[in-house]
mmCIF file with all atom_site columns, N, CA and C and ligand atoms in Angstrom:
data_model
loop_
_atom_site.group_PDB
_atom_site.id
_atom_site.type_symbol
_atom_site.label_atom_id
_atom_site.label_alt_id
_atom_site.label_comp_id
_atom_site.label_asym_id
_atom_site.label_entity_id
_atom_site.label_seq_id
_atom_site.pdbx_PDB_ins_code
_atom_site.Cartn_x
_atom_site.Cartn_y
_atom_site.Cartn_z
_atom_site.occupancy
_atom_site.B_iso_or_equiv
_atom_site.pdbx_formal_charge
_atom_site.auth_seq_id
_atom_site.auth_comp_id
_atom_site.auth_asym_id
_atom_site.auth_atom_id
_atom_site.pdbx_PDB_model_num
ATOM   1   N  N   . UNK Y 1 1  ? -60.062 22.765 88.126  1.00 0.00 ? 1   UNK Y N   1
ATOM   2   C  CA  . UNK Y 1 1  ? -58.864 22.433 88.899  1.00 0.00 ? 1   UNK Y CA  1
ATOM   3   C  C   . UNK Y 1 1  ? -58.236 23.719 89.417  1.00 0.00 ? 1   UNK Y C   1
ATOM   4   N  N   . UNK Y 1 2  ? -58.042 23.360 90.742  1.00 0.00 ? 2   UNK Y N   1
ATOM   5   C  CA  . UNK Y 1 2  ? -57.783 25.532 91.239  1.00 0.00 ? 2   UNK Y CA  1
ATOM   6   C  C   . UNK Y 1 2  ? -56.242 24.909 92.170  1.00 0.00 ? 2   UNK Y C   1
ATOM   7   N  N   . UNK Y 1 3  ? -55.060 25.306 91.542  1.00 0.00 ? 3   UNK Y N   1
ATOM   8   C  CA  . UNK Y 1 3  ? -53.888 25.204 92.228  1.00 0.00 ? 3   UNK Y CA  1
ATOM   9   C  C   . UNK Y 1 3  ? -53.363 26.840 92.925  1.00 0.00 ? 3   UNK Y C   1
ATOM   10  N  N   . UNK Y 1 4  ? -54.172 26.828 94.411  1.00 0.00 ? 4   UNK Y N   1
ATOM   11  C  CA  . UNK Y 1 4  ? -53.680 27.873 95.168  1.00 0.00 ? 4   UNK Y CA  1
ATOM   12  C  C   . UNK Y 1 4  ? -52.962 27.276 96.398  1.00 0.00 ? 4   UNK Y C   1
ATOM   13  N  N   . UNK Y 1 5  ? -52.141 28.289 95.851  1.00 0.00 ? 5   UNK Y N   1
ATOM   14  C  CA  . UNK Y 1 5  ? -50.411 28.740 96.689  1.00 0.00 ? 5   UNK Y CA  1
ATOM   15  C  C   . UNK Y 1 5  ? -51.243 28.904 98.461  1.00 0.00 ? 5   UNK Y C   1
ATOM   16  N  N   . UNK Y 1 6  ? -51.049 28.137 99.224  1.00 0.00 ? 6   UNK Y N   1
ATOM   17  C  CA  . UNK Y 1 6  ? -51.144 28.717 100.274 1.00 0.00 ? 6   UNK Y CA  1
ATOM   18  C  C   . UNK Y 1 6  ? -49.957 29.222 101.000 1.00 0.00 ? 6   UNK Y C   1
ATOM   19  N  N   . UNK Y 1 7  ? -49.662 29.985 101.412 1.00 0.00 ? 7   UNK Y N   1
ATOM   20  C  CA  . UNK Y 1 7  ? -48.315 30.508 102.155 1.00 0.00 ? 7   UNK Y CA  1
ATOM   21  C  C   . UNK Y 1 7  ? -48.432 29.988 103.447 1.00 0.00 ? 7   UNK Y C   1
ATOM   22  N  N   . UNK Y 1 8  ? -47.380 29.518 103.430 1.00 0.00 ? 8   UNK Y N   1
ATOM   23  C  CA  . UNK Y 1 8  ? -46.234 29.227 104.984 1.00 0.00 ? 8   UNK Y CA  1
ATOM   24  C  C   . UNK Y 1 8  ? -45.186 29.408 105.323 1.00 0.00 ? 8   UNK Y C   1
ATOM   25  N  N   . UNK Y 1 9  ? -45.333 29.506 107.033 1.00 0.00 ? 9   UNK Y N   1
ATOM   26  C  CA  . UNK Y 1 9  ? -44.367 30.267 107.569 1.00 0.00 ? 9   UNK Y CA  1
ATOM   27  C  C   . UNK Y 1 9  ? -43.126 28.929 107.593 1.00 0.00 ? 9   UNK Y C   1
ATOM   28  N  N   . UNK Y 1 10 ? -41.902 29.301 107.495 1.00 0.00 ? 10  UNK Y N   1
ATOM   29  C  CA  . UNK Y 1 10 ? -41.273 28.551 107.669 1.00 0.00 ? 10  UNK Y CA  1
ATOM   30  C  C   . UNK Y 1 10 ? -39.693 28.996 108.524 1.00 0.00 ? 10  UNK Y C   1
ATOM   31  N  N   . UNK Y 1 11 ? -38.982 28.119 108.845 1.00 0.00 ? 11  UNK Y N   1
ATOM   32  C  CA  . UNK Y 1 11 ? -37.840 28.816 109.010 1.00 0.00 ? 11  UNK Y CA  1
ATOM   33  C  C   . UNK Y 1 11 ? -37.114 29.185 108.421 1.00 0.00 ? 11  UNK Y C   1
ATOM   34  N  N   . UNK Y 1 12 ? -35.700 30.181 108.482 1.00 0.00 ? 12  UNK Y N   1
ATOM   35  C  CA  . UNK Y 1 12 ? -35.274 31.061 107.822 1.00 0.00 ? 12  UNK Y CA  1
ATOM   36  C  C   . UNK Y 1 12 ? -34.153 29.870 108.070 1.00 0.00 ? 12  UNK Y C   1
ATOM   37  N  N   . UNK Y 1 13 ? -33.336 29.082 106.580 1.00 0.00 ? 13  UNK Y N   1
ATOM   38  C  CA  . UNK Y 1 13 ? -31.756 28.696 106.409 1.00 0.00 ? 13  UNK Y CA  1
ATOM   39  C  C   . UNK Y 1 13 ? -30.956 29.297 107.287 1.00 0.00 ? 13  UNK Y C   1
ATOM   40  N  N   . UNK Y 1 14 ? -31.131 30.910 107.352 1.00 0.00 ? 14  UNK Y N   1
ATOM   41  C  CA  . UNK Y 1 14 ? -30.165 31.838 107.292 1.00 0.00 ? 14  UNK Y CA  1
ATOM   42  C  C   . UNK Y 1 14 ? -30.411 31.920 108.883 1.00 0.00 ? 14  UNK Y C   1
ATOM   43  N  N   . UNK Y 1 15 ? -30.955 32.511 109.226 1.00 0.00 ? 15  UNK Y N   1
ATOM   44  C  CA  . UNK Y 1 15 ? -30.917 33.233 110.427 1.00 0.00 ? 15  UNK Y CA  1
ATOM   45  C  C   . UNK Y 1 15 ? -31.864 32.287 111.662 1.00 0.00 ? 15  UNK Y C   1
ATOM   46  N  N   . UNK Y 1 16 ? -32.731 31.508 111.133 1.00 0.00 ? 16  UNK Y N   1
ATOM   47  C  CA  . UNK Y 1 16 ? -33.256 30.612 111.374 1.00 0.00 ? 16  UNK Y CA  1
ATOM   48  C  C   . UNK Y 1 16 ? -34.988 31.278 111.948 1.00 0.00 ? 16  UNK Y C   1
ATOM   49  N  N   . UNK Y 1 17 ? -35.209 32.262 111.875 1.00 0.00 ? 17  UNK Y N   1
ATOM   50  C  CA  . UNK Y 1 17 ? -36.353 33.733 111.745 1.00 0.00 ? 17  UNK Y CA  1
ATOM   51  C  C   . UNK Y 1 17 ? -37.607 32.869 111.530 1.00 0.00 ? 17  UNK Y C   1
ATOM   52  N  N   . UNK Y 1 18 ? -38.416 33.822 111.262 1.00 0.00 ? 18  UNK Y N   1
ATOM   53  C  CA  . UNK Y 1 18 ? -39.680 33.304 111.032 1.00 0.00 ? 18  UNK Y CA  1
ATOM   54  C  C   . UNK Y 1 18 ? -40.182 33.976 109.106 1.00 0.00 ? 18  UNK Y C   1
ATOM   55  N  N   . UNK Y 1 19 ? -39.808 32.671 108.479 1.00 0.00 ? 19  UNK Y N   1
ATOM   56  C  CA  . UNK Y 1 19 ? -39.935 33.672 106.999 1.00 0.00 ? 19  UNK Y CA  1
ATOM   57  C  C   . UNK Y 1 19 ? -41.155 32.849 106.342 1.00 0.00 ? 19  UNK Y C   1
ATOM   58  N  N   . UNK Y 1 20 ? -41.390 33.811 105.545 1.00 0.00 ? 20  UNK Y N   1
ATOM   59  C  CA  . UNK Y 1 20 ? -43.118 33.760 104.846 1.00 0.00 ? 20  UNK Y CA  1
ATOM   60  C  C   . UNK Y 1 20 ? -42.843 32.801 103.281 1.00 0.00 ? 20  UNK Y C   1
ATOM   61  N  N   . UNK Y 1 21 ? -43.086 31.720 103.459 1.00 0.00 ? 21  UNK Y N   1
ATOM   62  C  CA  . UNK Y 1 21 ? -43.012 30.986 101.886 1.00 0.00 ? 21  UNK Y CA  1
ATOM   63  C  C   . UNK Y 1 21 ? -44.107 31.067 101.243 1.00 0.00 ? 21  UNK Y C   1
ATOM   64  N  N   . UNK Y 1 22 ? -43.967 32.350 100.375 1.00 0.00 ? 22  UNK Y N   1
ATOM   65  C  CA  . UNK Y 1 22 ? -45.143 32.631 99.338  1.00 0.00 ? 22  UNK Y CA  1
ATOM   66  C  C   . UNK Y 1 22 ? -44.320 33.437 98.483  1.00 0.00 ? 22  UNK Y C   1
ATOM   67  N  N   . UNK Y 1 23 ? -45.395 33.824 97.347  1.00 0.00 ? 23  UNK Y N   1
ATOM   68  C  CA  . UNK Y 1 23 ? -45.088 34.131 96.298  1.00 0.00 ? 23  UNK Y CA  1
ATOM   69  C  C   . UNK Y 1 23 ? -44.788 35.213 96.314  1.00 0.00 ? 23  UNK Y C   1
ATOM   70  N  N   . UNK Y 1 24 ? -45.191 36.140 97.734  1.00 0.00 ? 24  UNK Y N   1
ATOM   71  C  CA  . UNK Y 1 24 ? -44.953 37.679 97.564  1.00 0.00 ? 24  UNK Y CA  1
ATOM   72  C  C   . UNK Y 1 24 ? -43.003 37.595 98.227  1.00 0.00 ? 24  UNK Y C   1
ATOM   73  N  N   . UNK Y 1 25 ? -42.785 36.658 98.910  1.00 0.00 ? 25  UNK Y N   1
ATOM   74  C  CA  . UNK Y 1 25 ? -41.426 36.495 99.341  1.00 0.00 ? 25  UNK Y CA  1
ATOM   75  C  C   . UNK Y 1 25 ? -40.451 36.184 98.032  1.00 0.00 ? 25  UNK Y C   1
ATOM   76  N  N   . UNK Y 1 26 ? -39.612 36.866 96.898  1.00 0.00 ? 26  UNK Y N   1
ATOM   77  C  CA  . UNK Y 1 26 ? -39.154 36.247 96.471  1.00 0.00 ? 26  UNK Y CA  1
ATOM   78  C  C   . UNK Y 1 26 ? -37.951 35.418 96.862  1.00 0.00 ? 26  UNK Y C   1
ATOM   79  N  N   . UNK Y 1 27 ? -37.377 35.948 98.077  1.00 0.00 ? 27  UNK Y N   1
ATOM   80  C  CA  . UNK Y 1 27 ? -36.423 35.661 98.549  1.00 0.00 ? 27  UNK Y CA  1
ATOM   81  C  C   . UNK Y 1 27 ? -36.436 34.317 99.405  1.00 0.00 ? 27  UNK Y C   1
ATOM   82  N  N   . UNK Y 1 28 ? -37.462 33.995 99.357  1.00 0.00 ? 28  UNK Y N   1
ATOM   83  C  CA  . UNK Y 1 28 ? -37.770 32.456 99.795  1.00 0.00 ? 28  UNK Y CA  1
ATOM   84  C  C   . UNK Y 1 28 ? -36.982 31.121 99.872  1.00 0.00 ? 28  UNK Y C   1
ATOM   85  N  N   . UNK Y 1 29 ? -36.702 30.474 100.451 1.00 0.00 ? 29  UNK Y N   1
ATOM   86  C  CA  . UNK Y 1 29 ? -37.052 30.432 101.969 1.00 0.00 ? 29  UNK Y CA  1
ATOM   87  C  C   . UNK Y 1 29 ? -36.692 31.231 102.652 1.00 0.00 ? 29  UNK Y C   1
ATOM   88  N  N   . UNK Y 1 30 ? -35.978 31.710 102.177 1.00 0.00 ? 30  UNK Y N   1
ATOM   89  C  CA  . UNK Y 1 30 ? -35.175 33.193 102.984 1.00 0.00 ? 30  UNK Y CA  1
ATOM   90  C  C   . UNK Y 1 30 ? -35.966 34.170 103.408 1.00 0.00 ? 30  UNK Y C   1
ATOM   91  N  N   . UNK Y 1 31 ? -35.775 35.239 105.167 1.00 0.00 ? 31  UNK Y N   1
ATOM   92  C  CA  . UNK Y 1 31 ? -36.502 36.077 105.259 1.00 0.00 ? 31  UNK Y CA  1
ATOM   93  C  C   . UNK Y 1 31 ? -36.456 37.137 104.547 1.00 0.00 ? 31  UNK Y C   1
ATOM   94  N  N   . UNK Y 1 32 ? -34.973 37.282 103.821 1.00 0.00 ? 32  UNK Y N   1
ATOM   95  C  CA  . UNK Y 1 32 ? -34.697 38.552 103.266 1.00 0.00 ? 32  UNK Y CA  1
ATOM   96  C  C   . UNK Y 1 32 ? -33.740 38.452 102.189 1.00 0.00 ? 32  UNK Y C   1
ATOM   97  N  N   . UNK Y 1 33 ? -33.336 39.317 101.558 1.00 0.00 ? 33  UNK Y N   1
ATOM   98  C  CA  . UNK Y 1 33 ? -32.273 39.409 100.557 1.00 0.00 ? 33  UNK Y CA  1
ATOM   99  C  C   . UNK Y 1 33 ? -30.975 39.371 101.590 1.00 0.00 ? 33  UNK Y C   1
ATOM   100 N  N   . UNK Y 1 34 ? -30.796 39.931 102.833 1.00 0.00 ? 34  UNK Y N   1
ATOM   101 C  CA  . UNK Y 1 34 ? -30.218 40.179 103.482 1.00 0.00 ? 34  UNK Y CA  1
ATOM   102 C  C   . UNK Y 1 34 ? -29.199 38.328 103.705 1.00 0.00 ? 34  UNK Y C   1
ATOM   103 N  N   . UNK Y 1 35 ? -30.152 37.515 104.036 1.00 0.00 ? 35  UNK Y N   1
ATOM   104 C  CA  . UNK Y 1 35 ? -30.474 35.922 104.723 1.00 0.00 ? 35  UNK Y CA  1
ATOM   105 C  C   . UNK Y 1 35 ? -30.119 35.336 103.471 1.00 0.00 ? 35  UNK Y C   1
ATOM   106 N  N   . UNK Y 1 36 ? -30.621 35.700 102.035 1.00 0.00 ? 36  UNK Y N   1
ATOM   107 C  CA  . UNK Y 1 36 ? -30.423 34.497 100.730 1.00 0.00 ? 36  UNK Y CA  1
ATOM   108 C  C   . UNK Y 1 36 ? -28.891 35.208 100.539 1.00 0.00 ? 36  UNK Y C   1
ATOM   109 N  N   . UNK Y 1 37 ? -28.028 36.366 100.687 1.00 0.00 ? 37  UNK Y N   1
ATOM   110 C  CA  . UNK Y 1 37 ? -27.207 36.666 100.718 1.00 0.00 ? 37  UNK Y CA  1
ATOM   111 C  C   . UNK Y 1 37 ? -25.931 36.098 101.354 1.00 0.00 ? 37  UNK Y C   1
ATOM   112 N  N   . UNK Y 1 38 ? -26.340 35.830 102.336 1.00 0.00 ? 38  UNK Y N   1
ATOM   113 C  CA  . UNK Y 1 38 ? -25.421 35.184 103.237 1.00 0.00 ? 38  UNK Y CA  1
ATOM   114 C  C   . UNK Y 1 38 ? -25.253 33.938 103.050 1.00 0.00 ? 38  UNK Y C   1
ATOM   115 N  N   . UNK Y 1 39 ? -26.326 32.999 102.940 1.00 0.00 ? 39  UNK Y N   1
ATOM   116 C  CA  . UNK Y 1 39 ? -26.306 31.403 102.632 1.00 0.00 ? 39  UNK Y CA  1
ATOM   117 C  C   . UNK Y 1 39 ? -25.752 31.551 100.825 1.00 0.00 ? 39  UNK Y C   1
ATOM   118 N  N   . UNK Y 1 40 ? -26.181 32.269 99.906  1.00 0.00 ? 40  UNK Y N   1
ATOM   119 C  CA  . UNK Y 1 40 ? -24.974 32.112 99.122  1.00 0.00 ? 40  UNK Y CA  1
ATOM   120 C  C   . UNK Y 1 40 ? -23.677 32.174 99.162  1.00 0.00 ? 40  UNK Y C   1
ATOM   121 N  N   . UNK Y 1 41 ? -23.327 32.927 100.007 1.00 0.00 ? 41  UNK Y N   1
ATOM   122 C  CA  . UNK Y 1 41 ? -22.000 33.004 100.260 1.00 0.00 ? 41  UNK Y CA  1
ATOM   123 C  C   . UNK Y 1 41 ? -21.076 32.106 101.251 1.00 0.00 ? 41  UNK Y C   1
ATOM   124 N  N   . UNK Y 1 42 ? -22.047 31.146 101.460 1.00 0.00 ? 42  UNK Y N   1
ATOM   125 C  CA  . UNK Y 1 42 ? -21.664 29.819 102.332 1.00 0.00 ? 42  UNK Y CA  1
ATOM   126 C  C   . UNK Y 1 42 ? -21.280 28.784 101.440 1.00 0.00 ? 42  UNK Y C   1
ATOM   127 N  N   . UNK Y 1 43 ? -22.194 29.051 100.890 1.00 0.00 ? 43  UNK Y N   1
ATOM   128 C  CA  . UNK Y 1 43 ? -22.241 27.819 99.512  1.00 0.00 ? 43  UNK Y CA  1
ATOM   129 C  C   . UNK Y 1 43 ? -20.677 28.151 98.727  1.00 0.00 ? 43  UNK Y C   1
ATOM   130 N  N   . UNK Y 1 44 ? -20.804 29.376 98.431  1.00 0.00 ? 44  UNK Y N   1
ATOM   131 C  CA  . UNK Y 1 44 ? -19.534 29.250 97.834  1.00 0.00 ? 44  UNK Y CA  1
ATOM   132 C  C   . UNK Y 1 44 ? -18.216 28.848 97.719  1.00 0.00 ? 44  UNK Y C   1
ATOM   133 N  N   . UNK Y 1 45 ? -18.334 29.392 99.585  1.00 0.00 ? 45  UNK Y N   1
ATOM   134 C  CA  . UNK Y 1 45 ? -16.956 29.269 100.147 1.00 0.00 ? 45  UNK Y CA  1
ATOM   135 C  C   . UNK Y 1 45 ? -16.390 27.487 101.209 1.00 0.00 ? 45  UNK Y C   1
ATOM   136 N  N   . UNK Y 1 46 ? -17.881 27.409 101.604 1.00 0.00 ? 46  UNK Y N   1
ATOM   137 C  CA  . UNK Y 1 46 ? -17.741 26.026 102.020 1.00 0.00 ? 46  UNK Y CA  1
ATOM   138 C  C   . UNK Y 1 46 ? -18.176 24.639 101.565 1.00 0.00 ? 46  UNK Y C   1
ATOM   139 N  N   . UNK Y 1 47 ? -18.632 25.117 100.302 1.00 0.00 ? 47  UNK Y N   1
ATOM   140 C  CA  . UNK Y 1 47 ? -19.464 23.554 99.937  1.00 0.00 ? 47  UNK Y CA  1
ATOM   141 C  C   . UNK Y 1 47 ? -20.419 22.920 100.753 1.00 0.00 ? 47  UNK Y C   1
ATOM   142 N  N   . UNK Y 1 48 ? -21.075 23.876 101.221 1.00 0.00 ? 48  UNK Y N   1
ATOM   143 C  CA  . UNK Y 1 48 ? -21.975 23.952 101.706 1.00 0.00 ? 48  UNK Y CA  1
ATOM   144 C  C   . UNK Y 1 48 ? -23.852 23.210 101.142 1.00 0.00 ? 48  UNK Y C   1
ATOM   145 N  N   . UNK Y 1 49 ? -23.800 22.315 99.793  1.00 0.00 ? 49  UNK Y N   1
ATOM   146 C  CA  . UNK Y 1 49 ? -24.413 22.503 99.234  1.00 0.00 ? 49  UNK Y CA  1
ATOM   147 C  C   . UNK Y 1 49 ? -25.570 21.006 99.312  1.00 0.00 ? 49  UNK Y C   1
ATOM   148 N  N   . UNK Y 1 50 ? -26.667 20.884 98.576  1.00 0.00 ? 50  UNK Y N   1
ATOM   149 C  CA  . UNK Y 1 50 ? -27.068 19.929 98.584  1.00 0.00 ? 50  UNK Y CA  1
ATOM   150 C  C   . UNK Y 1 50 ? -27.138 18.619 98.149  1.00 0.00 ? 50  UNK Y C   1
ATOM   151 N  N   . UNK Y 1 51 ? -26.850 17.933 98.180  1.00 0.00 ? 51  UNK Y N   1
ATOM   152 C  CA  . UNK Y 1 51 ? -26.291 16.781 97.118  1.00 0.00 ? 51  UNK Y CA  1
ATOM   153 C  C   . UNK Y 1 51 ? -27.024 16.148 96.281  1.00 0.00 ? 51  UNK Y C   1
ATOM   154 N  N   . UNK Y 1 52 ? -28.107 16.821 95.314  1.00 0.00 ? 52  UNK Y N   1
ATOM   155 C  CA  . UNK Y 1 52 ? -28.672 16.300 94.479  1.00 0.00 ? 52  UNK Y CA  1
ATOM   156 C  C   . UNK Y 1 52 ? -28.205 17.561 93.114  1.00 0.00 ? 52  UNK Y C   1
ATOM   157 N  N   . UNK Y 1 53 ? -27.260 18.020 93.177  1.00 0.00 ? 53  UNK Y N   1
ATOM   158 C  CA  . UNK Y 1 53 ? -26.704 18.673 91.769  1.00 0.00 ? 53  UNK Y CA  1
ATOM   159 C  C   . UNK Y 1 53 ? -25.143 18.865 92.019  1.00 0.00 ? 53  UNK Y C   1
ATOM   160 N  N   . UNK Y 1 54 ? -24.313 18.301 90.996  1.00 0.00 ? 54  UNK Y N   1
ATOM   161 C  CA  . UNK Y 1 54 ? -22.953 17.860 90.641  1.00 0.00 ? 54  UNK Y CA  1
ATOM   162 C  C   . UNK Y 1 54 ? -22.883 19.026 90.491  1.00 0.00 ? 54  UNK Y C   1
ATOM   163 N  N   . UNK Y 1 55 ? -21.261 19.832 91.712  1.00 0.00 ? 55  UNK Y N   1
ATOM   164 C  CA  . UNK Y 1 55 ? -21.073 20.760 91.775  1.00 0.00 ? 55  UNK Y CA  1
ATOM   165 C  C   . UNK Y 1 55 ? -20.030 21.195 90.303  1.00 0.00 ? 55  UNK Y C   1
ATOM   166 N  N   . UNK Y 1 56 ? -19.610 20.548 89.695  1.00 0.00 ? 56  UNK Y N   1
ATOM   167 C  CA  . UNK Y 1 56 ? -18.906 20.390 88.402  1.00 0.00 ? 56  UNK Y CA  1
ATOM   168 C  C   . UNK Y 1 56 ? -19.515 20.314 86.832  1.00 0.00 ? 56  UNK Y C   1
ATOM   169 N  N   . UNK Y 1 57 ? -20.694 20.306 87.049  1.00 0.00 ? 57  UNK Y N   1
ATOM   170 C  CA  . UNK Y 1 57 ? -21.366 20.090 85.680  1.00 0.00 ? 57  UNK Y CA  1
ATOM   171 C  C   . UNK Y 1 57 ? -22.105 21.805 85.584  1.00 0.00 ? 57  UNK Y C   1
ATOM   172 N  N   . UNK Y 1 58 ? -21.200 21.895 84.295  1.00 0.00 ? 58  UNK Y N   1
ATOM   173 C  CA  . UNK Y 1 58 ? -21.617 23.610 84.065  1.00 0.00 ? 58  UNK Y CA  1
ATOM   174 C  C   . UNK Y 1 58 ? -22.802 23.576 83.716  1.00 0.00 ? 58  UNK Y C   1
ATOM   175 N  N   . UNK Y 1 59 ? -23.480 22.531 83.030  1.00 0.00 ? 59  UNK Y N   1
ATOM   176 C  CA  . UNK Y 1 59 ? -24.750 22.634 82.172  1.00 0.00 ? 59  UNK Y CA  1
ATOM   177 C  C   . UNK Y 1 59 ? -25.965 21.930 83.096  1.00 0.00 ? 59  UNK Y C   1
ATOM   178 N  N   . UNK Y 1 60 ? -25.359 22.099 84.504  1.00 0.00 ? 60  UNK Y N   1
ATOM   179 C  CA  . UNK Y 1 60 ? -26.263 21.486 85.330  1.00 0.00 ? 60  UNK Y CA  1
ATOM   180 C  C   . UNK Y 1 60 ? -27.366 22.208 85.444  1.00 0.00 ? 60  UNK Y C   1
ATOM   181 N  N   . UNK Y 1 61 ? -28.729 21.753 85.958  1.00 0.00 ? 61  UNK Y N   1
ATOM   182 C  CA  . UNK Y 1 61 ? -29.643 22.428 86.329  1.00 0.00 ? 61  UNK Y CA  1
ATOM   183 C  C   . UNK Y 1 61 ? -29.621 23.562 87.396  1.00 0.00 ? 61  UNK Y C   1
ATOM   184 N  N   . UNK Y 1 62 ? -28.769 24.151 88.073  1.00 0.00 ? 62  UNK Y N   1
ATOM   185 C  CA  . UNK Y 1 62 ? -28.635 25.343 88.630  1.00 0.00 ? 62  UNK Y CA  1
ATOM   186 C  C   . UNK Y 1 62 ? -28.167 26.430 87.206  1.00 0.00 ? 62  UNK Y C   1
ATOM   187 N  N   . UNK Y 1 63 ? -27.934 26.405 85.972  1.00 0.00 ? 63  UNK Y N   1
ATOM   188 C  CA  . UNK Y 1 63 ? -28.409 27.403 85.142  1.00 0.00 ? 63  UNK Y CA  1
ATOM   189 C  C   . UNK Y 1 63 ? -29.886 27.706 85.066  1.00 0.00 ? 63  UNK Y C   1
ATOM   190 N  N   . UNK Y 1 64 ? -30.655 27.319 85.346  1.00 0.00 ? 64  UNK Y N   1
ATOM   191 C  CA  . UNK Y 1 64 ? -32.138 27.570 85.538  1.00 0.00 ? 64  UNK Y CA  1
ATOM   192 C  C   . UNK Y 1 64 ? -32.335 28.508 86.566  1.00 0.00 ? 64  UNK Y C   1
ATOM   193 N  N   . UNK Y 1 65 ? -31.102 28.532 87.771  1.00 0.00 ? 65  UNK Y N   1
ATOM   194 C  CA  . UNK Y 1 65 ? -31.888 29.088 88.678  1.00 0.00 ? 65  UNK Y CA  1
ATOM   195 C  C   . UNK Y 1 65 ? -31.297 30.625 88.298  1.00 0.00 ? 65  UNK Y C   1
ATOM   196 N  N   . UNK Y 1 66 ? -30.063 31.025 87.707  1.00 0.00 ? 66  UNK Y N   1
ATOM   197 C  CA  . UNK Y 1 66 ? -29.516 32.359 87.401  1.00 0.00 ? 66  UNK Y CA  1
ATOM   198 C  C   . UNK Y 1 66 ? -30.352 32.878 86.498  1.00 0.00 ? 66  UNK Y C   1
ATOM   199 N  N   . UNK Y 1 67 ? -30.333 34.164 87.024  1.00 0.00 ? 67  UNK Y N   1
ATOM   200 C  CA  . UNK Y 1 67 ? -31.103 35.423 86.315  1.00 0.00 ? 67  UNK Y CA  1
ATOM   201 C  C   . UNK Y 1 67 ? -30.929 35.634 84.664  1.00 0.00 ? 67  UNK Y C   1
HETATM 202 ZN ZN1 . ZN  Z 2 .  ? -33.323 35.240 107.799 1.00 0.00 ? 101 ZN  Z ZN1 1
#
């Protein structure tokens, strides 16, 4: 059983660019740190967010995604 990653190009959230979804991108979907920078800071300020995680539940599954 061989699970390879093929990379694709996709668009950039941020800037709307041409960004590389692979494994060497960590910044993914994002083109850059520059791009995942900015759309966090959307999120923050506008609720900007997706509606499959309760922006109120501390023990929600976005602790998985912090470092
Ligand atoms: Zn970008």
């Amino acid at each position: 059983m061989t699970a390879t990653f093929e990379p694709t190009l996709v668009s950039c959230p941020a800037c709307q660019g041409p960004s590389l979804y692979a494994p060497d991108n960590r910044f993914r979907p994002f083109c850059s740190e520059r791009c995942k920078q900015m759309d966090l800071g959307a999120w923050a300020s506008e609720s900007f967010r997706v509606p499959t995680s309760p922006p109120l539940d501390p023990a929600g599954p976005e602790d998985l995604l912090k470092h």
